[in-house]
Amino acid sequence: MSEARALCASAIAIVILAITSPNSALGLSARENFQRYCVQCHGPEGRGDGVNATKDLGATPKDLTNAEGLGRLTDDRVGEIIAKGGARNELSPLMPPWGNTLTGEEIRGLVRLIRDLCKCTFKP
Ligand code: HEC
């Protein structure tokens, strides 16, 4: 196969992948979405120590590894906070809403990722 044909075949493969990736605008994994949209505040490991987490931010991004704090929230509630943001959930408006950026499936993926970070589940 010539180089041009190989290139063309891989371009087609990429387009097919993009079209068929389930429910996702960019087709990113939960980890990739976290790296792209959350780390600047919550930090690379979710400890609430991202580059934006300075005194001047006005609210402390939650430590998502905190099992006690996250254990008080149901998965639905964590999803609501991510989708609708702090302002709509009696939290600081500095936690942005992501419902127009991420699909429901991507938000559920982030909830699962946060459960991995806190190594916790909802404790009624
Ligand atoms: C601009 C900074 C910023 C970004 C970006 C951000 N957050 Fe937040 N987040 C916050 C702040 C600040 C709070 C705490 C609000 C409060 O305490 O009132 C928070 C709170 C939360 C909470 C509530 C946790 C709890 O224990 O109550 C969750 C869950 C959360 N963020 C997830 C995410 C996810 C997932 C993303 C990426 C899609 C994200 N955040 C992006 C600033 C941010």
mmCIF file of N, CA and C and ligand atoms in Angstrom:
data_model
loop_
_atom_site.group_PDB
_atom_site.id
_atom_site.type_symbol
_atom_site.label_atom_id
_atom_site.label_comp_id
_atom_site.label_asym_id
_atom_site.label_seq_id
_atom_site.Cartn_x
_atom_site.Cartn_y
_atom_site.Cartn_z
ATOM 1 N N MET A 1 0.848 -1.203 0.000
ATOM 2 C CA MET A 1 0.000 0.000 0.000
ATOM 3 C C MET A 1 0.882 1.251 0.000
ATOM 4 N N SER A 2 0.563 2.210 -0.835
ATOM 5 C CA SER A 2 1.345 3.451 -0.854
ATOM 6 C C SER A 2 1.128 4.213 0.444
ATOM 7 N N GLU A 3 2.037 5.136 0.697
ATOM 8 C CA GLU A 3 1.937 5.913 1.941
ATOM 9 C C GLU A 3 0.642 6.718 1.976
ATOM 10 N N ALA A 4 0.296 7.292 0.812
ATOM 11 C CA ALA A 4 -0.910 8.124 0.741
ATOM 12 C C ALA A 4 -2.152 7.292 1.055
ATOM 13 N N ARG A 5 -2.175 6.044 0.516
ATOM 14 C CA ARG A 5 -3.346 5.195 0.754
ATOM 15 C C ARG A 5 -3.421 4.790 2.220
ATOM 16 N N ALA A 6 -2.262 4.501 2.825
ATOM 17 C CA ALA A 6 -2.238 4.127 4.239
ATOM 18 C C ALA A 6 -2.758 5.279 5.091
ATOM 19 N N LEU A 7 -2.320 6.475 4.719
ATOM 20 C CA LEU A 7 -2.738 7.668 5.457
ATOM 21 C C LEU A 7 -4.248 7.847 5.347
ATOM 22 N N CYS A 8 -4.748 7.658 4.121
ATOM 23 C CA CYS A 8 -6.174 7.809 3.855
ATOM 24 C C CYS A 8 -6.964 6.784 4.660
ATOM 25 N N ALA A 9 -6.470 5.535 4.687
ATOM 26 C CA ALA A 9 -7.165 4.479 5.434
ATOM 27 C C ALA A 9 -7.214 4.815 6.917
ATOM 28 N N SER A 10 -6.107 5.338 7.465
ATOM 29 C CA SER A 10 -6.148 5.650 8.898
ATOM 30 C C SER A 10 -7.048 6.849 9.172
ATOM 31 N N ALA A 11 -7.111 7.794 8.232
ATOM 32 C CA ALA A 11 -8.020 8.934 8.419
ATOM 33 C C ALA A 11 -9.455 8.439 8.468
ATOM 34 N N ILE A 12 -9.787 7.519 7.566
ATOM 35 C CA ILE A 12 -11.154 6.973 7.554
ATOM 36 C C ILE A 12 -11.437 6.233 8.858
ATOM 37 N N ALA A 13 -10.451 5.470 9.326
ATOM 38 C CA ALA A 13 -10.634 4.727 10.586
ATOM 39 C C ALA A 13 -10.900 5.682 11.738
ATOM 40 N N ILE A 14 -10.189 6.800 11.756
ATOM 41 C CA ILE A 14 -10.374 7.775 12.836
ATOM 42 C C ILE A 14 -11.783 8.376 12.777
ATOM 43 N N VAL A 15 -12.242 8.689 11.551
ATOM 44 C CA VAL A 15 -13.589 9.264 11.404
ATOM 45 C C VAL A 15 -14.628 8.251 11.882
ATOM 46 N N ILE A 16 -14.468 6.993 11.488
ATOM 47 C CA ILE A 16 -15.428 5.963 11.909
ATOM 48 C C ILE A 16 -15.423 5.842 13.427
ATOM 49 N N LEU A 17 -14.243 5.837 14.030
ATOM 50 C CA LEU A 17 -14.140 5.765 15.492
ATOM 51 C C LEU A 17 -14.864 6.928 16.151
ATOM 52 N N ALA A 18 -14.663 8.133 15.591
ATOM 53 C CA ALA A 18 -15.277 9.330 16.170
ATOM 54 C C ALA A 18 -16.794 9.234 16.084
ATOM 55 N N ILE A 19 -17.297 8.724 14.953
ATOM 56 C CA ILE A 19 -18.751 8.651 14.778
ATOM 57 C C ILE A 19 -19.355 7.592 15.691
ATOM 58 N N THR A 20 -18.636 6.483 15.883
ATOM 59 C CA THR A 20 -19.228 5.378 16.623
ATOM 60 C C THR A 20 -18.948 5.411 18.124
ATOM 61 N N SER A 21 -18.102 6.323 18.602
ATOM 62 C CA SER A 21 -17.839 6.305 20.041
ATOM 63 C C SER A 21 -19.098 6.757 20.777
ATOM 64 N N PRO A 22 -19.537 5.960 21.773
ATOM 65 C CA PRO A 22 -20.866 6.120 22.359
ATOM 66 C C PRO A 22 -21.070 7.450 23.065
ATOM 67 N N ASN A 23 -22.084 8.196 22.640
ATOM 68 C CA ASN A 23 -22.577 9.351 23.383
ATOM 69 C C ASN A 23 -21.558 10.400 23.750
ATOM 70 N N SER A 24 -20.463 10.476 23.030
ATOM 71 C CA SER A 24 -19.431 11.376 23.503
ATOM 72 C C SER A 24 -18.987 12.309 22.404
ATOM 73 N N ALA A 25 -18.938 13.594 22.749
ATOM 74 C CA ALA A 25 -18.531 14.585 21.769
ATOM 75 C C ALA A 25 -17.089 14.346 21.346
ATOM 76 N N LEU A 26 -16.211 14.145 22.302
ATOM 77 C CA LEU A 26 -14.794 13.989 21.991
ATOM 78 C C LEU A 26 -14.310 12.554 22.147
ATOM 79 N N GLY A 27 -15.137 11.696 22.722
ATOM 80 C CA GLY A 27 -14.754 10.299 22.882
ATOM 81 C C GLY A 27 -13.654 10.099 23.897
ATOM 82 N N LEU A 28 -13.605 10.936 24.927
ATOM 83 C CA LEU A 28 -12.542 10.814 25.927
ATOM 84 C C LEU A 28 -12.989 9.904 27.069
ATOM 85 N N SER A 29 -12.010 9.251 27.695
ATOM 86 C CA SER A 29 -12.303 8.420 28.860
ATOM 87 C C SER A 29 -12.551 9.330 30.061
ATOM 88 N N ALA A 30 -13.067 8.748 31.136
ATOM 89 C CA ALA A 30 -13.323 9.529 32.355
ATOM 90 C C ALA A 30 -12.027 10.170 32.854
ATOM 91 N N ARG A 31 -10.952 9.407 32.817
ATOM 92 C CA ARG A 31 -9.653 9.910 33.267
ATOM 93 C C ARG A 31 -9.226 11.115 32.410
ATOM 94 N N GLU A 32 -9.442 10.994 31.090
ATOM 95 C CA GLU A 32 -9.087 12.097 30.185
ATOM 96 C C GLU A 32 -9.974 13.321 30.432
ATOM 97 N N ASN A 33 -11.276 13.076 30.659
ATOM 98 C CA ASN A 33 -12.162 14.207 30.960
ATOM 99 C C ASN A 33 -11.738 14.880 32.260
ATOM 100 N N PHE A 34 -11.366 14.072 33.246
ATOM 101 C CA PHE A 34 -10.924 14.633 34.526
ATOM 102 C C PHE A 34 -9.674 15.501 34.309
ATOM 103 N N GLN A 35 -8.722 14.967 33.526
ATOM 104 C CA GLN A 35 -7.485 15.717 33.252
ATOM 105 C C GLN A 35 -7.781 17.019 32.522
ATOM 106 N N ARG A 36 -8.779 17.001 31.657
ATOM 107 C CA ARG A 36 -9.081 18.163 30.836
ATOM 108 C C ARG A 36 -9.906 19.208 31.587
ATOM 109 N N TYR A 37 -10.874 18.765 32.378
ATOM 110 C CA TYR A 37 -11.855 19.706 32.926
ATOM 111 C C TYR A 37 -11.781 19.913 34.443
ATOM 112 N N CYS A 38 -11.119 19.058 35.171
ATOM 113 C CA CYS A 38 -11.225 19.115 36.640
ATOM 114 C C CYS A 38 -9.905 19.388 37.355
ATOM 115 N N VAL A 39 -8.784 18.958 36.763
ATOM 116 C CA VAL A 39 -7.505 19.039 37.498
ATOM 117 C C VAL A 39 -7.091 20.446 37.885
ATOM 118 N N GLN A 40 -7.451 21.435 37.069
ATOM 119 C CA GLN A 40 -6.971 22.789 37.374
ATOM 120 C C GLN A 40 -7.448 23.253 38.742
ATOM 121 N N CYS A 41 -8.565 22.725 39.212
ATOM 122 C CA CYS A 41 -9.028 23.053 40.563
ATOM 123 C C CYS A 41 -8.825 21.887 41.539
ATOM 124 N N HIS A 42 -9.255 20.687 41.121
ATOM 125 C CA HIS A 42 -9.235 19.558 42.068
ATOM 126 C C HIS A 42 -7.882 18.857 42.142
ATOM 127 N N GLY A 43 -6.964 19.180 41.225
ATOM 128 C CA GLY A 43 -5.630 18.598 41.270
ATOM 129 C C GLY A 43 -5.560 17.275 40.534
ATOM 130 N N PRO A 44 -4.351 16.880 40.102
ATOM 131 C CA PRO A 44 -4.186 15.676 39.274
ATOM 132 C C PRO A 44 -4.679 14.397 39.951
ATOM 133 N N GLU A 45 -4.595 14.346 41.281
ATOM 134 C CA GLU A 45 -5.078 13.156 41.989
ATOM 135 C C GLU A 45 -6.398 13.435 42.701
ATOM 136 N N GLY A 46 -6.993 14.601 42.439
ATOM 137 C CA GLY A 46 -8.297 14.928 43.025
ATOM 138 C C GLY A 46 -8.252 15.421 44.461
ATOM 139 N N ARG A 47 -7.055 15.793 44.934
ATOM 140 C CA ARG A 47 -6.940 16.164 46.351
ATOM 141 C C ARG A 47 -7.317 17.614 46.656
ATOM 142 N N GLY A 48 -7.859 18.306 45.653
ATOM 143 C CA GLY A 48 -8.269 19.696 45.882
ATOM 144 C C GLY A 48 -7.103 20.663 45.820
ATOM 145 N N ASP A 49 -6.028 20.243 45.146
ATOM 146 C CA ASP A 49 -4.819 21.068 45.121
ATOM 147 C C ASP A 49 -4.369 21.411 43.701
ATOM 148 N N GLY A 50 -5.347 21.745 42.845
ATOM 149 C CA GLY A 50 -4.999 22.135 41.479
ATOM 150 C C GLY A 50 -4.372 23.525 41.450
ATOM 151 N N VAL A 51 -3.888 23.925 40.271
ATOM 152 C CA VAL A 51 -3.209 25.222 40.176
ATOM 153 C C VAL A 51 -4.129 26.396 40.512
ATOM 154 N N ASN A 52 -5.426 26.234 40.323
ATOM 155 C CA ASN A 52 -6.355 27.325 40.664
ATOM 156 C C ASN A 52 -6.719 27.363 42.137
ATOM 157 N N ALA A 53 -6.317 26.348 42.881
ATOM 158 C CA ALA A 53 -6.724 26.258 44.285
ATOM 159 C C ALA A 53 -5.818 27.117 45.162
ATOM 160 N N THR A 54 -5.906 28.423 44.983
ATOM 161 C CA THR A 54 -5.138 29.340 45.815
ATOM 162 C C THR A 54 -6.097 30.061 46.760
ATOM 163 N N LYS A 55 -5.546 30.784 47.721
ATOM 164 C CA LYS A 55 -6.376 31.560 48.660
ATOM 165 C C LYS A 55 -7.312 32.493 47.903
ATOM 166 N N ASP A 56 -6.853 33.001 46.761
ATOM 167 C CA ASP A 56 -7.620 34.004 46.027
ATOM 168 C C ASP A 56 -8.814 33.430 45.278
ATOM 169 N N LEU A 57 -8.911 32.104 45.195
ATOM 170 C CA LEU A 57 -10.030 31.530 44.429
ATOM 171 C C LEU A 57 -11.369 31.851 45.093
ATOM 172 N N GLY A 58 -11.395 31.910 46.416
ATOM 173 C CA GLY A 58 -12.640 32.270 47.086
ATOM 174 C C GLY A 58 -13.414 31.080 47.617
ATOM 175 N N ALA A 59 -13.060 29.864 47.202
ATOM 176 C CA ALA A 59 -13.646 28.637 47.754
ATOM 177 C C ALA A 59 -12.611 27.551 47.541
ATOM 178 N N THR A 60 -12.585 26.577 48.428
ATOM 179 C CA THR A 60 -11.601 25.503 48.305
ATOM 180 C C THR A 60 -12.202 24.357 47.500
ATOM 181 N N PRO A 61 -11.608 24.027 46.351
ATOM 182 C CA PRO A 61 -12.103 22.866 45.609
ATOM 183 C C PRO A 61 -12.067 21.641 46.520
ATOM 184 N N LYS A 62 -13.163 20.879 46.532
ATOM 185 C CA LYS A 62 -13.224 19.755 47.475
ATOM 186 C C LYS A 62 -12.135 18.731 47.186
ATOM 187 N N ASP A 63 -11.662 18.126 48.247
ATOM 188 C CA ASP A 63 -10.743 17.000 48.155
ATOM 189 C C ASP A 63 -11.580 15.773 47.782
ATOM 190 N N LEU A 64 -11.441 15.317 46.553
ATOM 191 C CA LEU A 64 -12.281 14.211 46.077
ATOM 192 C C LEU A 64 -11.765 12.851 46.546
ATOM 193 N N THR A 65 -10.684 12.855 47.338
ATOM 194 C CA THR A 65 -10.219 11.596 47.925
ATOM 195 C C THR A 65 -10.764 11.445 49.357
ATOM 196 N N ASN A 66 -11.552 12.425 49.798
ATOM 197 C CA ASN A 66 -12.072 12.429 51.167
ATOM 198 C C ASN A 66 -13.281 11.484 51.302
ATOM 199 N N ALA A 67 -13.022 10.292 51.819
ATOM 200 C CA ALA A 67 -14.073 9.263 51.900
ATOM 201 C C ALA A 67 -15.233 9.713 52.786
ATOM 202 N N GLU A 68 -14.928 10.454 53.838
ATOM 203 C CA GLU A 68 -16.003 10.873 54.736
ATOM 204 C C GLU A 68 -16.960 11.847 54.037
ATOM 205 N N GLY A 69 -16.389 12.858 53.384
ATOM 206 C CA GLY A 69 -17.214 13.847 52.679
ATOM 207 C C GLY A 69 -18.006 13.227 51.541
ATOM 208 N N LEU A 70 -17.334 12.470 50.684
ATOM 209 C CA LEU A 70 -17.999 11.871 49.529
ATOM 210 C C LEU A 70 -18.970 10.772 49.958
ATOM 211 N N GLY A 71 -18.698 10.143 51.102
ATOM 212 C CA GLY A 71 -19.583 9.089 51.607
ATOM 213 C C GLY A 71 -20.949 9.622 51.993
ATOM 214 N N ARG A 72 -21.053 10.935 52.195
ATOM 215 C CA ARG A 72 -22.351 11.543 52.538
ATOM 216 C C ARG A 72 -23.206 11.786 51.314
ATOM 217 N N LEU A 73 -22.629 11.677 50.126
ATOM 218 C CA LEU A 73 -23.353 12.000 48.893
ATOM 219 C C LEU A 73 -23.675 10.733 48.106
ATOM 220 N N THR A 74 -24.934 10.661 47.604
ATOM 221 C CA THR A 74 -25.284 9.552 46.717
ATOM 222 C C THR A 74 -24.611 9.785 45.364
ATOM 223 N N ASP A 75 -24.536 8.734 44.545
ATOM 224 C CA ASP A 75 -23.980 8.883 43.197
ATOM 225 C C ASP A 75 -24.787 9.917 42.409
ATOM 226 N N ASP A 76 -26.127 9.890 42.580
ATOM 227 C CA ASP A 76 -26.971 10.847 41.854
ATOM 228 C C ASP A 76 -26.637 12.279 42.240
ATOM 229 N N ARG A 77 -26.405 12.470 43.523
ATOM 230 C CA ARG A 77 -26.092 13.820 44.001
ATOM 231 C C ARG A 77 -24.737 14.291 43.452
ATOM 232 N N VAL A 78 -23.745 13.417 43.454
ATOM 233 C CA VAL A 78 -22.434 13.776 42.882
ATOM 234 C C VAL A 78 -22.612 14.140 41.402
ATOM 235 N N GLY A 79 -23.425 13.345 40.699
ATOM 236 C CA GLY A 79 -23.699 13.619 39.284
ATOM 237 C C GLY A 79 -24.392 14.962 39.088
ATOM 238 N N GLU A 80 -25.346 15.279 39.975
ATOM 239 C CA GLU A 80 -26.059 16.564 39.929
ATOM 240 C C GLU A 80 -25.098 17.733 40.105
ATOM 241 N N ILE A 81 -24.187 17.591 41.079
ATOM 242 C CA ILE A 81 -23.228 18.668 41.351
ATOM 243 C C ILE A 81 -22.347 18.886 40.118
ATOM 244 N N ILE A 82 -21.921 17.787 39.488
ATOM 245 C CA ILE A 82 -21.077 17.919 38.295
ATOM 246 C C ILE A 82 -21.890 18.539 37.148
ATOM 247 N N ALA A 83 -23.115 18.058 36.949
ATOM 248 C CA ALA A 83 -23.913 18.531 35.811
ATOM 249 C C ALA A 83 -24.370 19.973 35.994
ATOM 250 N N LYS A 84 -24.850 20.307 37.194
ATOM 251 C CA LYS A 84 -25.485 21.629 37.370
ATOM 252 C C LYS A 84 -24.595 22.638 38.082
ATOM 253 N N GLY A 85 -23.478 22.175 38.667
ATOM 254 C CA GLY A 85 -22.539 23.091 39.294
ATOM 255 C C GLY A 85 -22.896 23.436 40.731
ATOM 256 N N GLY A 86 -21.985 24.184 41.369
ATOM 257 C CA GLY A 86 -22.154 24.524 42.778
ATOM 258 C C GLY A 86 -23.365 25.395 43.044
ATOM 259 N N ALA A 87 -23.584 26.395 42.179
ATOM 260 C CA ALA A 87 -24.635 27.387 42.436
ATOM 261 C C ALA A 87 -26.009 26.739 42.567
ATOM 262 N N ARG A 88 -26.261 25.691 41.805
ATOM 263 C CA ARG A 88 -27.567 25.046 41.830
ATOM 264 C C ARG A 88 -27.636 23.954 42.899
ATOM 265 N N ASN A 89 -26.575 23.801 43.673
ATOM 266 C CA ASN A 89 -26.532 22.730 44.675
ATOM 267 C C ASN A 89 -26.081 23.211 46.046
ATOM 268 N N GLU A 90 -26.420 24.442 46.366
ATOM 269 C CA GLU A 90 -26.055 25.044 47.660
ATOM 270 C C GLU A 90 -24.557 24.964 47.940
ATOM 271 N N LEU A 91 -23.763 25.014 46.873
ATOM 272 C CA LEU A 91 -22.306 25.052 47.030
ATOM 273 C C LEU A 91 -21.805 26.317 46.333
ATOM 274 N N SER A 92 -20.514 26.532 46.400
ATOM 275 C CA SER A 92 -19.952 27.720 45.766
ATOM 276 C C SER A 92 -20.163 27.691 44.246
ATOM 277 N N PRO A 93 -20.518 28.841 43.667
ATOM 278 C CA PRO A 93 -20.651 28.928 42.200
ATOM 279 C C PRO A 93 -19.307 28.757 41.496
ATOM 280 N N LEU A 94 -18.220 28.706 42.257
ATOM 281 C CA LEU A 94 -16.908 28.486 41.636
ATOM 282 C C LEU A 94 -16.753 27.049 41.145
ATOM 283 N N MET A 95 -17.635 26.162 41.601
ATOM 284 C CA MET A 95 -17.691 24.820 40.999
ATOM 285 C C MET A 95 -18.609 24.956 39.783
ATOM 286 N N PRO A 96 -18.023 24.887 38.560
ATOM 287 C CA PRO A 96 -18.815 25.160 37.349
ATOM 288 C C PRO A 96 -19.773 24.021 37.009
ATOM 289 N N PRO A 97 -20.837 24.327 36.249
ATOM 290 C CA PRO A 97 -21.721 23.271 35.731
ATOM 291 C C PRO A 97 -21.140 22.663 34.448
ATOM 292 N N TRP A 98 -21.225 21.337 34.325
ATOM 293 C CA TRP A 98 -20.619 20.669 33.165
ATOM 294 C C TRP A 98 -21.644 19.988 32.272
ATOM 295 N N GLY A 99 -22.928 20.168 32.599
ATOM 296 C CA GLY A 99 -23.984 19.460 31.859
ATOM 297 C C GLY A 99 -24.083 19.815 30.388
ATOM 298 N N ASN A 100 -23.565 20.975 29.999
ATOM 299 C CA ASN A 100 -23.603 21.319 28.574
ATOM 300 C C ASN A 100 -22.320 20.938 27.854
ATOM 301 N N THR A 101 -21.326 20.515 28.627
ATOM 302 C CA THR A 101 -20.034 20.157 28.032
ATOM 303 C C THR A 101 -19.902 18.646 27.909
ATOM 304 N N LEU A 102 -20.399 17.945 28.941
ATOM 305 C CA LEU A 102 -20.233 16.490 29.007
ATOM 306 C C LEU A 102 -21.587 15.804 28.862
ATOM 307 N N THR A 103 -21.573 14.605 28.306
ATOM 308 C CA THR A 103 -22.811 13.827 28.192
ATOM 309 C C THR A 103 -23.127 13.182 29.547
ATOM 310 N N GLY A 104 -24.361 12.698 29.685
ATOM 311 C CA GLY A 104 -24.763 12.004 30.913
ATOM 312 C C GLY A 104 -23.842 10.822 31.189
ATOM 313 N N GLU A 105 -23.481 10.101 30.130
ATOM 314 C CA GLU A 105 -22.607 8.934 30.279
ATOM 315 C C GLU A 105 -21.222 9.371 30.780
ATOM 316 N N GLU A 106 -20.720 10.481 30.250
ATOM 317 C CA GLU A 106 -19.406 10.972 30.693
ATOM 318 C C GLU A 106 -19.458 11.400 32.155
ATOM 319 N N ILE A 107 -20.591 12.020 32.551
ATOM 320 C CA ILE A 107 -20.722 12.444 33.948
ATOM 321 C C ILE A 107 -20.786 11.216 34.853
ATOM 322 N N ARG A 108 -21.528 10.186 34.432
ATOM 323 C CA ARG A 108 -21.558 8.942 35.223
ATOM 324 C C ARG A 108 -20.154 8.338 35.312
ATOM 325 N N GLY A 109 -19.379 8.458 34.251
ATOM 326 C CA GLY A 109 -17.991 7.979 34.264
ATOM 327 C C GLY A 109 -17.156 8.740 35.293
ATOM 328 N N LEU A 110 -17.383 10.045 35.389
ATOM 329 C CA LEU A 110 -16.641 10.855 36.370
ATOM 330 C C LEU A 110 -17.070 10.500 37.789
ATOM 331 N N VAL A 111 -18.360 10.194 37.978
ATOM 332 C CA VAL A 111 -18.825 9.773 39.311
ATOM 333 C C VAL A 111 -18.096 8.482 39.707
ATOM 334 N N ARG A 112 -17.994 7.538 38.761
ATOM 335 C CA ARG A 112 -17.272 6.280 39.058
ATOM 336 C C ARG A 112 -15.799 6.566 39.366
ATOM 337 N N LEU A 113 -15.216 7.494 38.613
ATOM 338 C CA LEU A 113 -13.806 7.849 38.850
ATOM 339 C C LEU A 113 -13.633 8.442 40.248
ATOM 340 N N ILE A 114 -14.585 9.305 40.657
ATOM 341 C CA ILE A 114 -14.510 9.918 41.990
ATOM 342 C C ILE A 114 -14.660 8.836 43.063
ATOM 343 N N ARG A 115 -15.524 7.836 42.816
ATOM 344 C CA ARG A 115 -15.648 6.713 43.769
ATOM 345 C C ARG A 115 -14.323 5.951 43.886
ATOM 346 N N ASP A 116 -13.585 5.870 42.786
ATOM 347 C CA ASP A 116 -12.256 5.241 42.855
ATOM 348 C C ASP A 116 -11.298 6.113 43.661
ATOM 349 N N LEU A 117 -11.396 7.438 43.465
ATOM 350 C CA LEU A 117 -10.487 8.349 44.162
ATOM 351 C C LEU A 117 -10.717 8.319 45.668
ATOM 352 N N CYS A 118 -11.993 8.305 46.083
ATOM 353 C CA CYS A 118 -12.286 8.346 47.530
ATOM 354 C C CYS A 118 -12.301 6.941 48.128
ATOM 355 N N LYS A 119 -12.252 5.929 47.242
ATOM 356 C CA LYS A 119 -12.391 4.533 47.685
ATOM 357 C C LYS A 119 -13.575 4.427 48.637
ATOM 358 N N CYS A 120 -14.694 5.020 48.216
ATOM 359 C CA CYS A 120 -15.857 5.050 49.102
ATOM 360 C C CYS A 120 -17.148 4.916 48.315
ATOM 361 N N THR A 121 -18.229 4.558 49.027
ATOM 362 C CA THR A 121 -19.573 4.566 48.458
ATOM 363 C C THR A 121 -20.442 5.386 49.398
ATOM 364 N N PHE A 122 -21.678 5.652 48.984
ATOM 365 C CA PHE A 122 -22.612 6.400 49.824
ATOM 366 C C PHE A 122 -22.911 5.601 51.086
ATOM 367 N N LYS A 123 -22.761 6.263 52.253
ATOM 368 C CA LYS A 123 -23.084 5.610 53.527
ATOM 369 C C LYS A 123 -24.245 6.350 54.169
ATOM 370 N N PRO A 124 -25.458 5.793 54.086
ATOM 371 C CA PRO A 124 -26.621 6.506 54.611
ATOM 372 C C PRO A 124 -26.543 6.681 56.125
HETATM 373 C C1 HEC B 1 -12.902 26.419 38.649
HETATM 374 C C2 HEC B 1 -12.597 25.411 39.641
HETATM 375 C C3 HEC B 1 -13.283 24.064 39.533
HETATM 376 C C4 HEC B 1 -13.313 23.195 38.471
HETATM 377 C C5 HEC B 1 -12.687 23.391 37.099
HETATM 378 C C6 HEC B 1 -14.035 22.031 38.913
HETATM 379 N N1 HEC B 1 -14.426 22.172 40.205
HETATM 380 FE FE1 HEC B 1 -15.455 20.841 41.330
HETATM 381 N N2 HEC B 1 -15.508 22.142 42.888
HETATM 382 C C7 HEC B 1 -14.898 23.372 42.898
HETATM 383 C C8 HEC B 1 -15.123 24.007 44.186
HETATM 384 C C9 HEC B 1 -14.612 25.383 44.595
HETATM 385 C C10 HEC B 1 -15.901 23.118 44.937
HETATM 386 C C11 HEC B 1 -16.383 23.296 46.379
HETATM 387 C C12 HEC B 1 -17.633 24.133 46.452
HETATM 388 C C13 HEC B 1 -18.013 24.410 47.901
HETATM 389 O O1 HEC B 1 -17.382 23.893 48.833
HETATM 390 O O2 HEC B 1 -18.975 25.176 48.111
HETATM 391 C C14 HEC B 1 -16.131 21.947 44.085
HETATM 392 C C15 HEC B 1 -16.872 20.855 44.461
HETATM 393 C C16 HEC B 1 -17.008 19.705 43.714
HETATM 394 C C17 HEC B 1 -17.744 18.526 44.133
HETATM 395 C C18 HEC B 1 -18.510 18.344 45.449
HETATM 396 C C19 HEC B 1 -17.769 17.416 46.370
HETATM 397 C C20 HEC B 1 -18.293 17.383 47.769
HETATM 398 O O3 HEC B 1 -17.748 16.608 48.575
HETATM 399 O O4 HEC B 1 -19.232 18.133 48.096
HETATM 400 C C21 HEC B 1 -17.618 17.602 43.141
HETATM 401 C C22 HEC B 1 -18.192 16.185 43.105
HETATM 402 C C23 HEC B 1 -16.820 18.204 42.096
HETATM 403 N N3 HEC B 1 -16.477 19.481 42.467
HETATM 404 C C24 HEC B 1 -16.453 17.578 40.931
HETATM 405 C C25 HEC B 1 -15.827 18.213 39.850
HETATM 406 C C26 HEC B 1 -15.569 17.583 38.583
HETATM 407 C C27 HEC B 1 -15.882 16.146 38.241
HETATM 408 C C28 HEC B 1 -14.995 18.531 37.794
HETATM 409 C C29 HEC B 1 -14.599 18.399 36.338
HETATM 410 C C30 HEC B 1 -15.644 17.980 35.417
HETATM 411 C C31 HEC B 1 -14.856 19.743 38.577
HETATM 412 N N4 HEC B 1 -15.366 19.507 39.826
HETATM 413 C C32 HEC B 1 -14.276 20.919 38.120
HETATM 414 C C33 HEC B 1 -14.167 23.947 41.879
HETATM 415 C C34 HEC B 1 -13.988 23.401 40.615
#
